[in-house]
Short mmCIF file of C-alpha atoms in Angstrom, two decimals:
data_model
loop_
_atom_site.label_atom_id
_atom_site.label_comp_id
_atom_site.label_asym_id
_atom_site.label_seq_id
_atom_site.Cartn_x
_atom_site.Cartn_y
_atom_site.Cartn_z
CA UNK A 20 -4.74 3.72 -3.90
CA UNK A 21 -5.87 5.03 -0.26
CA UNK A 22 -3.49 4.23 2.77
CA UNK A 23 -5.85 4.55 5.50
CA UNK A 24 -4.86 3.74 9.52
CA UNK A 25 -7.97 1.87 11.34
CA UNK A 26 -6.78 3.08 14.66
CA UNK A 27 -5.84 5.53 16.72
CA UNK A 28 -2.57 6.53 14.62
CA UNK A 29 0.93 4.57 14.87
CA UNK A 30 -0.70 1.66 12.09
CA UNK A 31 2.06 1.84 9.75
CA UNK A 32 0.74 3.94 7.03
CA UNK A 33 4.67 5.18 5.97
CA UNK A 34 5.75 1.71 5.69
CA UNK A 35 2.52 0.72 3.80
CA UNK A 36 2.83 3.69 1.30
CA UNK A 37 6.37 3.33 0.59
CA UNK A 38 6.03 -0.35 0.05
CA UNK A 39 3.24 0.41 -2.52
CA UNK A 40 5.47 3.34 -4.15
CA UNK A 41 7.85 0.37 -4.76
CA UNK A 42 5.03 -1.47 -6.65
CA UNK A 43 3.95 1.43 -8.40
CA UNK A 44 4.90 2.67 -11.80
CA UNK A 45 5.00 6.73 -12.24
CA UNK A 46 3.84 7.37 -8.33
CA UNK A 47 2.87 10.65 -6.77
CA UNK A 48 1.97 10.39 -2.87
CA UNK A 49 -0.43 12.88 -1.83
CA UNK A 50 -1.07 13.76 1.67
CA UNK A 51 -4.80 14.68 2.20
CA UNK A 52 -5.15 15.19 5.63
CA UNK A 53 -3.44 16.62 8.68
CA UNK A 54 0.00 17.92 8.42
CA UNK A 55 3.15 18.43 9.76
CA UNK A 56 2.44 16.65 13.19
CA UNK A 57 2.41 13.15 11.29
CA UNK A 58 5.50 10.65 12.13
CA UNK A 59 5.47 8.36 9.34
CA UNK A 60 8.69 5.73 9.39
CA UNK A 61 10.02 4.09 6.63
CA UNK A 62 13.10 2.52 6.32
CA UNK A 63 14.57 2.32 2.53
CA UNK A 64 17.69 0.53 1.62
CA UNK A 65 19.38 1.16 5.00
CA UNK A 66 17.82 4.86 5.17
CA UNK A 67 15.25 5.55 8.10
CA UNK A 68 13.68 8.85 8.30
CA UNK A 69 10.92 10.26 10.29
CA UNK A 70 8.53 11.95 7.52
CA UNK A 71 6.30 15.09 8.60
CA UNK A 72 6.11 17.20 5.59
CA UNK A 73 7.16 14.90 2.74
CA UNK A 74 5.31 11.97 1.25
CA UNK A 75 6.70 8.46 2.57
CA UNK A 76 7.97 7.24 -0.75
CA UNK A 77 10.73 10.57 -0.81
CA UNK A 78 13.34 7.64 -0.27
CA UNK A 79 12.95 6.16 -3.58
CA UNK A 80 12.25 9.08 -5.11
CA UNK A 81 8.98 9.59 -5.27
CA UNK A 82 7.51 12.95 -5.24
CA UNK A 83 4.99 14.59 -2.88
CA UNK A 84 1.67 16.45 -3.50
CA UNK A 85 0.41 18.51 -0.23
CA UNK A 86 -3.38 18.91 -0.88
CA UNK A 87 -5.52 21.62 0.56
CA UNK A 88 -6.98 19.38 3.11
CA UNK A 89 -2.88 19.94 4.87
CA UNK A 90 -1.45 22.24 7.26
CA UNK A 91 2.00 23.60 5.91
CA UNK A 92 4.45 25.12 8.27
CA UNK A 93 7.47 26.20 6.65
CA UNK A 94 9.90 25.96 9.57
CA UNK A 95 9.49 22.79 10.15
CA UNK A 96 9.29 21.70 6.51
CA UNK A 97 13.25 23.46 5.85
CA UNK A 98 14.46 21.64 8.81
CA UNK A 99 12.81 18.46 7.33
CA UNK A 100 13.99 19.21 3.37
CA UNK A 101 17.98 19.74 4.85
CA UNK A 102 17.62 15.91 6.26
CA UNK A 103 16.72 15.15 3.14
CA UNK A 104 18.16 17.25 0.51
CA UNK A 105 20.56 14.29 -0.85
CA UNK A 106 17.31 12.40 -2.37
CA UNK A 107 16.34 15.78 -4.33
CA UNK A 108 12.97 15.68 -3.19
CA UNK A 109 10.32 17.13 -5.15
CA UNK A 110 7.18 18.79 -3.44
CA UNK A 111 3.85 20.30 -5.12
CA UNK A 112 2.20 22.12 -2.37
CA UNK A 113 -1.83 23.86 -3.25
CA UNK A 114 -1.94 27.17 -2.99
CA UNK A 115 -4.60 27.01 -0.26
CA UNK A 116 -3.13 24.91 2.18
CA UNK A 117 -3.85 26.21 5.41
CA UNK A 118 0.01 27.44 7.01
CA UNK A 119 0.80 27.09 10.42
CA UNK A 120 2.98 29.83 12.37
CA UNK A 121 5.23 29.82 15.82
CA UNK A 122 2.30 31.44 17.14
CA UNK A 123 -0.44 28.77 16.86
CA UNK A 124 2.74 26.30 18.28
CA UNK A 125 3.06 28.69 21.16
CA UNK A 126 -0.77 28.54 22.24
CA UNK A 127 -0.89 24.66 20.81
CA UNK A 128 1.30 24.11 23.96
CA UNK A 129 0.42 26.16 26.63
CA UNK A 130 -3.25 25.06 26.15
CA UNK A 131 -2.50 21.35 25.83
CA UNK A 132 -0.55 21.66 29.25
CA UNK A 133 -4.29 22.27 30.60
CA UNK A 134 -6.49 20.46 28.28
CA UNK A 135 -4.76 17.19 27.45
CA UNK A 136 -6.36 16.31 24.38
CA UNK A 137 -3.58 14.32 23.28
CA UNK A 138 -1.58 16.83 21.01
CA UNK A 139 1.65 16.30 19.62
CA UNK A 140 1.89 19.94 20.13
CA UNK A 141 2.64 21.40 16.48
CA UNK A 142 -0.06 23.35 16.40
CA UNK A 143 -2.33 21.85 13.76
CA UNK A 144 -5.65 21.87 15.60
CA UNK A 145 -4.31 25.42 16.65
CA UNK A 146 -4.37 26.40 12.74
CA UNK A 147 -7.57 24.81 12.04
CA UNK A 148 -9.47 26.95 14.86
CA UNK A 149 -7.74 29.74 13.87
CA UNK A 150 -8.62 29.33 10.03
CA UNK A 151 -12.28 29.00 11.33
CA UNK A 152 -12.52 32.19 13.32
CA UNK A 153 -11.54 34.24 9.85
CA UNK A 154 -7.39 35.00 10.79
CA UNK A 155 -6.71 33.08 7.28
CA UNK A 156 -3.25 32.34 6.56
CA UNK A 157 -2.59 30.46 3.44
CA UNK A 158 0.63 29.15 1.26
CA UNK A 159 -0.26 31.27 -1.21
CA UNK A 160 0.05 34.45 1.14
CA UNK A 161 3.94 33.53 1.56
CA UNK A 162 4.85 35.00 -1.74
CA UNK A 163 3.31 38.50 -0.69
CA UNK A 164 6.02 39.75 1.51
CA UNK A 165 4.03 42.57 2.89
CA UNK A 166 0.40 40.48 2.80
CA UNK A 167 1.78 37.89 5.18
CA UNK A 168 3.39 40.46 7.33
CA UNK A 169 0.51 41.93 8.38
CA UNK A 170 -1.39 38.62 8.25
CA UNK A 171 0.83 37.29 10.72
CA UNK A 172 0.54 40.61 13.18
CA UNK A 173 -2.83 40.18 13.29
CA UNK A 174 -2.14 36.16 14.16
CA UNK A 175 -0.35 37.24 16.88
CA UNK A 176 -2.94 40.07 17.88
CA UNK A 177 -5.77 37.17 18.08
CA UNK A 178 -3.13 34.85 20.14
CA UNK A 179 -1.97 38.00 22.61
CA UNK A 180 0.88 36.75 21.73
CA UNK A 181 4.53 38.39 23.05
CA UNK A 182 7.72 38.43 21.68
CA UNK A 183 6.20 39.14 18.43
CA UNK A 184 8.69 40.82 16.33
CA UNK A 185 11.13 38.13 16.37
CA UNK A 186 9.00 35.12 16.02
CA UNK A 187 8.21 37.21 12.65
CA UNK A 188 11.76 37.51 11.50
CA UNK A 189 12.02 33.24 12.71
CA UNK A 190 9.29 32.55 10.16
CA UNK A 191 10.58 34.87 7.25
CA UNK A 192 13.67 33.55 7.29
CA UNK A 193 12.27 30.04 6.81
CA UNK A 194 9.84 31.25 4.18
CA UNK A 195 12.67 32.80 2.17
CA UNK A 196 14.41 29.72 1.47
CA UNK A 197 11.00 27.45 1.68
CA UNK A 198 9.47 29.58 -1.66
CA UNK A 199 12.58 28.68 -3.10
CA UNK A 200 11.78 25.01 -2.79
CA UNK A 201 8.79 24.35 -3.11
CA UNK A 202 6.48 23.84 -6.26
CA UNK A 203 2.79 25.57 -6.46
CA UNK A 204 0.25 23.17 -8.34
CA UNK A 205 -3.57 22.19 -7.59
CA UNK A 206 -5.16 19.01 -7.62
CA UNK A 207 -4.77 18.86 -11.58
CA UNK A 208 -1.17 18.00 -11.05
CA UNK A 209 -2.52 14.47 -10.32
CA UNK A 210 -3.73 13.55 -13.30
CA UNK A 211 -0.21 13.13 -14.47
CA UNK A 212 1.13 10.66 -11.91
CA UNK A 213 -0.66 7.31 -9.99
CA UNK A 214 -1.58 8.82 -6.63
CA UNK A 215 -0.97 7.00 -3.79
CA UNK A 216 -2.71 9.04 -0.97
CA UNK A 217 -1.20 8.77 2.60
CA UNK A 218 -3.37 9.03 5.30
CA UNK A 219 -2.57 10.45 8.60
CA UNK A 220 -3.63 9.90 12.02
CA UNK A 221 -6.33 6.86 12.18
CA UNK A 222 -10.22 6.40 11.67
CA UNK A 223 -10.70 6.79 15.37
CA UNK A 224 -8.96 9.89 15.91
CA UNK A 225 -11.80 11.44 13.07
CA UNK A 226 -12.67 14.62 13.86
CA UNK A 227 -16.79 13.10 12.77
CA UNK A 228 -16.32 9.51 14.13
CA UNK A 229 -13.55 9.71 16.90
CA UNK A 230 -14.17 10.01 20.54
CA UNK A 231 -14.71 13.95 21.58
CA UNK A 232 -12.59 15.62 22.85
CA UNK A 233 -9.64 13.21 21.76
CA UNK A 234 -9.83 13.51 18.44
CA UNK A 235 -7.59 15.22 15.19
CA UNK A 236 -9.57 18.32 13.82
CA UNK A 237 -9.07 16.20 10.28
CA UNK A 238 -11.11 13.64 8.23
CA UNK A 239 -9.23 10.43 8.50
CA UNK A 240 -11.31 8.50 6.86
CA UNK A 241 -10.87 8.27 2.98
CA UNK A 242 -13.62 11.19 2.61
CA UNK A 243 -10.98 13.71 1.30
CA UNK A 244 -9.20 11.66 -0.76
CA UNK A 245 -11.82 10.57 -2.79
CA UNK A 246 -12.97 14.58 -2.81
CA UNK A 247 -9.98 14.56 -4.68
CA UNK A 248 -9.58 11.82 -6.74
CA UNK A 249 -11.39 8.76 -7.88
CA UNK A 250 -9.23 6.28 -6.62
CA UNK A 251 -10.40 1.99 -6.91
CA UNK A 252 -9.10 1.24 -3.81
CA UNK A 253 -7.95 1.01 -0.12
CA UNK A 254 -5.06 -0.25 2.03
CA UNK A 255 -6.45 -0.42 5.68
CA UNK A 256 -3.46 -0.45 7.88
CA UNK A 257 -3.63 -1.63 11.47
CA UNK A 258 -1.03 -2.80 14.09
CA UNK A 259 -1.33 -6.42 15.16
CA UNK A 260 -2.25 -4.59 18.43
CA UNK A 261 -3.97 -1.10 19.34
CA UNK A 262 -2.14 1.96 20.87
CA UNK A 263 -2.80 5.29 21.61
CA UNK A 264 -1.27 8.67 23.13
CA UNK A 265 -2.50 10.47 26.30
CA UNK A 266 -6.24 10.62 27.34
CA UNK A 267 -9.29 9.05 25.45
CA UNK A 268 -11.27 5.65 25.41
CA UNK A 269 -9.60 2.79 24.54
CA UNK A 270 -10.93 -0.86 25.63
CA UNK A 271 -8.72 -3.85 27.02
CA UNK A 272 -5.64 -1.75 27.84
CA UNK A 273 -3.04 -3.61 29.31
CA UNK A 274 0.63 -3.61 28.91
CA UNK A 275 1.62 -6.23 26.33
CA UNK A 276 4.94 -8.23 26.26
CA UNK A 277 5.98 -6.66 23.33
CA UNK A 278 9.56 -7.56 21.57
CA UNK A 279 11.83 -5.89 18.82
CA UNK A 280 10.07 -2.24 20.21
CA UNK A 281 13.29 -0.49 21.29
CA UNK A 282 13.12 1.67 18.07
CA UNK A 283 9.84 2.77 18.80
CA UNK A 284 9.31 6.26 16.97
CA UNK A 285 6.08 7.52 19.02
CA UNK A 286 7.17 7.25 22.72
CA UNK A 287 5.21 8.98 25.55
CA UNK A 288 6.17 12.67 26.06
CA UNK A 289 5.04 15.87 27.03
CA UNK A 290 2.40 16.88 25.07
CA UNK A 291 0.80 13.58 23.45
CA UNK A 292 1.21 11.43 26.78
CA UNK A 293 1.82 8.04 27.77
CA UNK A 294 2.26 5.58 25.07
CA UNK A 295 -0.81 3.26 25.52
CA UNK A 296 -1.26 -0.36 24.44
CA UNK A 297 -4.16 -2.64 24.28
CA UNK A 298 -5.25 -5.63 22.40
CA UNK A 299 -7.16 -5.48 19.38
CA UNK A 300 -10.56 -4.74 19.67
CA UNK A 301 -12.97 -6.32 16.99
CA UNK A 302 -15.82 -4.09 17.58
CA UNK A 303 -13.76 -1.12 17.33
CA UNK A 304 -11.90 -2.68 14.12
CA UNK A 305 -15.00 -3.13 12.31
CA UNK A 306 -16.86 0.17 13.52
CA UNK A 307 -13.50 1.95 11.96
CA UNK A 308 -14.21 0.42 8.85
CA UNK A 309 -18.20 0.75 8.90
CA UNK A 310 -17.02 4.29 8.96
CA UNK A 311 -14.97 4.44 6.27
CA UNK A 312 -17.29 2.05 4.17
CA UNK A 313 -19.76 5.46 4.42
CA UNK A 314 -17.64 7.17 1.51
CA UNK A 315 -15.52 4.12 0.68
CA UNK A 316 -18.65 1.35 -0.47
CA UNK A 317 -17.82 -0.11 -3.99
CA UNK A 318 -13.96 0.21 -3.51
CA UNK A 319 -11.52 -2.95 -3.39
CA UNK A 320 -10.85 -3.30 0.09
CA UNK A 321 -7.38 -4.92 1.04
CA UNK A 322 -5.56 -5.41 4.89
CA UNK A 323 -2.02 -4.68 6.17
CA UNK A 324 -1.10 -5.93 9.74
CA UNK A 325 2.16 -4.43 11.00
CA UNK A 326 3.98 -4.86 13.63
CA UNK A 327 3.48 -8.93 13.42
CA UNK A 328 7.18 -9.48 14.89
CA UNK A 329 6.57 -7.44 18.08
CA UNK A 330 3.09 -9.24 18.87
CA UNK A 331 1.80 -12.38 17.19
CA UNK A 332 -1.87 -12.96 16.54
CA UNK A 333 -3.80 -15.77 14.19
CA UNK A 334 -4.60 -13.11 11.13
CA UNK A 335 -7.10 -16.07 10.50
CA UNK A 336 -9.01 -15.47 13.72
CA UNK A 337 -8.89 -11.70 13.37
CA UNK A 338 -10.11 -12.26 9.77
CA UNK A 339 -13.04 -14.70 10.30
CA UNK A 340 -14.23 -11.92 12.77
CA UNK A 341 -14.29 -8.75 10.61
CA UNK A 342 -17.27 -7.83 8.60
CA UNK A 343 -15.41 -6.67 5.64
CA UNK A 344 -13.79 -9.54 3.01
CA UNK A 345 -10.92 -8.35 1.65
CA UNK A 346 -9.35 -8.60 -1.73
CA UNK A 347 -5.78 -9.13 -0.53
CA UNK A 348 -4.35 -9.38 3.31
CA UNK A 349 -0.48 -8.37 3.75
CA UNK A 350 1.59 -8.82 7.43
CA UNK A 351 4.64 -7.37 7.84
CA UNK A 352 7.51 -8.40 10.85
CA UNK A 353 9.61 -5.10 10.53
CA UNK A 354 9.68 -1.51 9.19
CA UNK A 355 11.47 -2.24 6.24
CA UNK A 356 9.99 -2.68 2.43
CA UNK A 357 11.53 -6.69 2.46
CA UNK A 358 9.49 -7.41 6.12
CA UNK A 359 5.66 -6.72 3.97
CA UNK A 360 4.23 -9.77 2.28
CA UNK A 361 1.29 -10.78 0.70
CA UNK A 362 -0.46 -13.91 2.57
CA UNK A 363 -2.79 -16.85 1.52
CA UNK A 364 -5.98 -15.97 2.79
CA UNK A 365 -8.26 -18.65 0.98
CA UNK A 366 -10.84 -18.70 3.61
CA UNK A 367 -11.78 -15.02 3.28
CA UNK A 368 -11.33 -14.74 -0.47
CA UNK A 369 -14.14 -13.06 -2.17
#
């Protein structure tokens, strides 16, 4: 099973992938793209948490695979573990996972201040460009004390970065206690679980089909999960309305009467902008899935609309207007597991 967001981010694809963990006997989510930027909420049996660098399903249990596709930055991911350390989460993390430093966070925000791109400002595109220009920096390197100490000197030599020595001894610290935590596998460790792969970010933010320069530097689409694994099918996930952070194209924006918002988890700030709404758009709906259908074609295709209790709309109508039949069609009116439901969706039955 692929969780996949058809829009611009903010779908639902935490509450989507937790609800399927629920369904799901011996699950395993796997992250396959982005990283630590995500904001995935899920509420669980009272519980709600904010999940960055653990699989949405950690709630119930469920443990977390962090493919190569990821970022991994380890101060962010100890802050994130203490929040959670009742559940006894579990996390396998690939060796080759790109790993982000305080460095590439320090330029991520002093170039976004000029560029406005839409960052949230964690420094994942940061890491990506950097990987790309050859100053390499993977998980693997953080159990080579004297390896990453000189990897990350020459990090902060390609950033002109100051204050260097101490934003050295920041990051060891956290790696001490992160290597202690986490759990080295590859993408073998699958085959001993049912993966349900969380997406991040949505199919127009894709690095390939989203609108440059406001995009993710990360496949959105299911094109890395299925690198991965030969999964049978998708979850598209899409609000009953569109959003969207900061600058880029996005058609029909208007400012909706929207209701039961005040807990809101990606507000308008700094770095990612102002918190943009819209109504749907049916071309973009179906170009986001034409692009997914490029690596997706032959899967069973199913629908989740969130967010049905802050803005109502006829799933009929939006149904009888998307290219795409779907095998199953779920709404949900709140961010909880008992708010998802399945609904009767006779005239678009395949």
């Amino acid at each position: 099973m692929i969780v996949v967001g058809c829009n611009y981010g903010d779908e639902g694809k935490g509450l989507t992938t937790s609800f399927l963990c629920s369904r799901t006997n011996n699950p395993l989510v796997v992250r396959f793209n982005g990283g630590h930027q995500a904001g995935h909420t899920v509420v669980y049996e009272g519980k709600r948490h904010i999940f960055s660098g653990f699989g949405s399903g950690t709630l119930q249990g469920v443990p977390t695979y962090w493919s190569s596709f990821c970022t991994f930055y380890p101060c962010s991911f100890l802050r994130e573990y203490k929040l959670l350390k009742s559940n006894n989460p579990t996390i396998y993390v690939n060796p080759l996972c790109p790993v982000t430093t305080p460095f590439d966070i320090d330029y991520n925000r002093a170039t976004e201040k000029e560029k406005k791109h839409g960052s949230v400002g964690m420094g994942f595109g940061a890491t990506i460009q950097r990987q790309e220009n050859y100053y390499k920096l993977f998980v693997q390197d953080l159990f080579y004390e004297n390896v990453l100490i000189a990897k990350l000197r020459q990090i902060a030599k390609y950033y002109n970065a100051t204050d260097v020595e101490s934003q050295i001894d920041y990051f060891l610290n956290s790696v001490k206690e992160v290597k202690k935590i986490i759990r080295i596998a590859d993408d073998s460790i699958l085959d001993k679980f049912t993966p349900i792969f969380e997406g991040a970010q949505g199919i127009l933010l894709d690095m390939d089909f989203g609108f440059f320069p406001n995009v993710t530097r990360s496949n959105t689409t299911t094109k890395n999960a299925l690198s991965i694994f030969p999964a049978n099918e998708v979850y598209y996930i899409t609000r009953s309305y569109l959003t969207r952070h900061g600058n880029g194209f996005m058609p029909n924006e208007t400012e909706l009467p929207l209701i039961n918002n005040e807990n809101e988890t990606n507000k308008s700030h700094e770095y990612q902008g102002q918190f943009r709404t819209a109504k749907l758009d049916i071309e973009l709906m179906n170009y986001a899935l034409q692009c997914d259908n490029n690596f997706s074609k032959g899967l069973q295709k199913n629908l989740v609309v969130t967010c049905m209790d802050q803005y109502e709309i006829d799933i009929h109508n939006l149904l009888s207007k998307l290219k795409i039949k779907f095998n199953s069609v779920y709404v949900s009116r709140g961010n909880s597991l008992e708010n998802i439901y399945r609904i009767n969706t006779m005239r678009n039955s395949t």
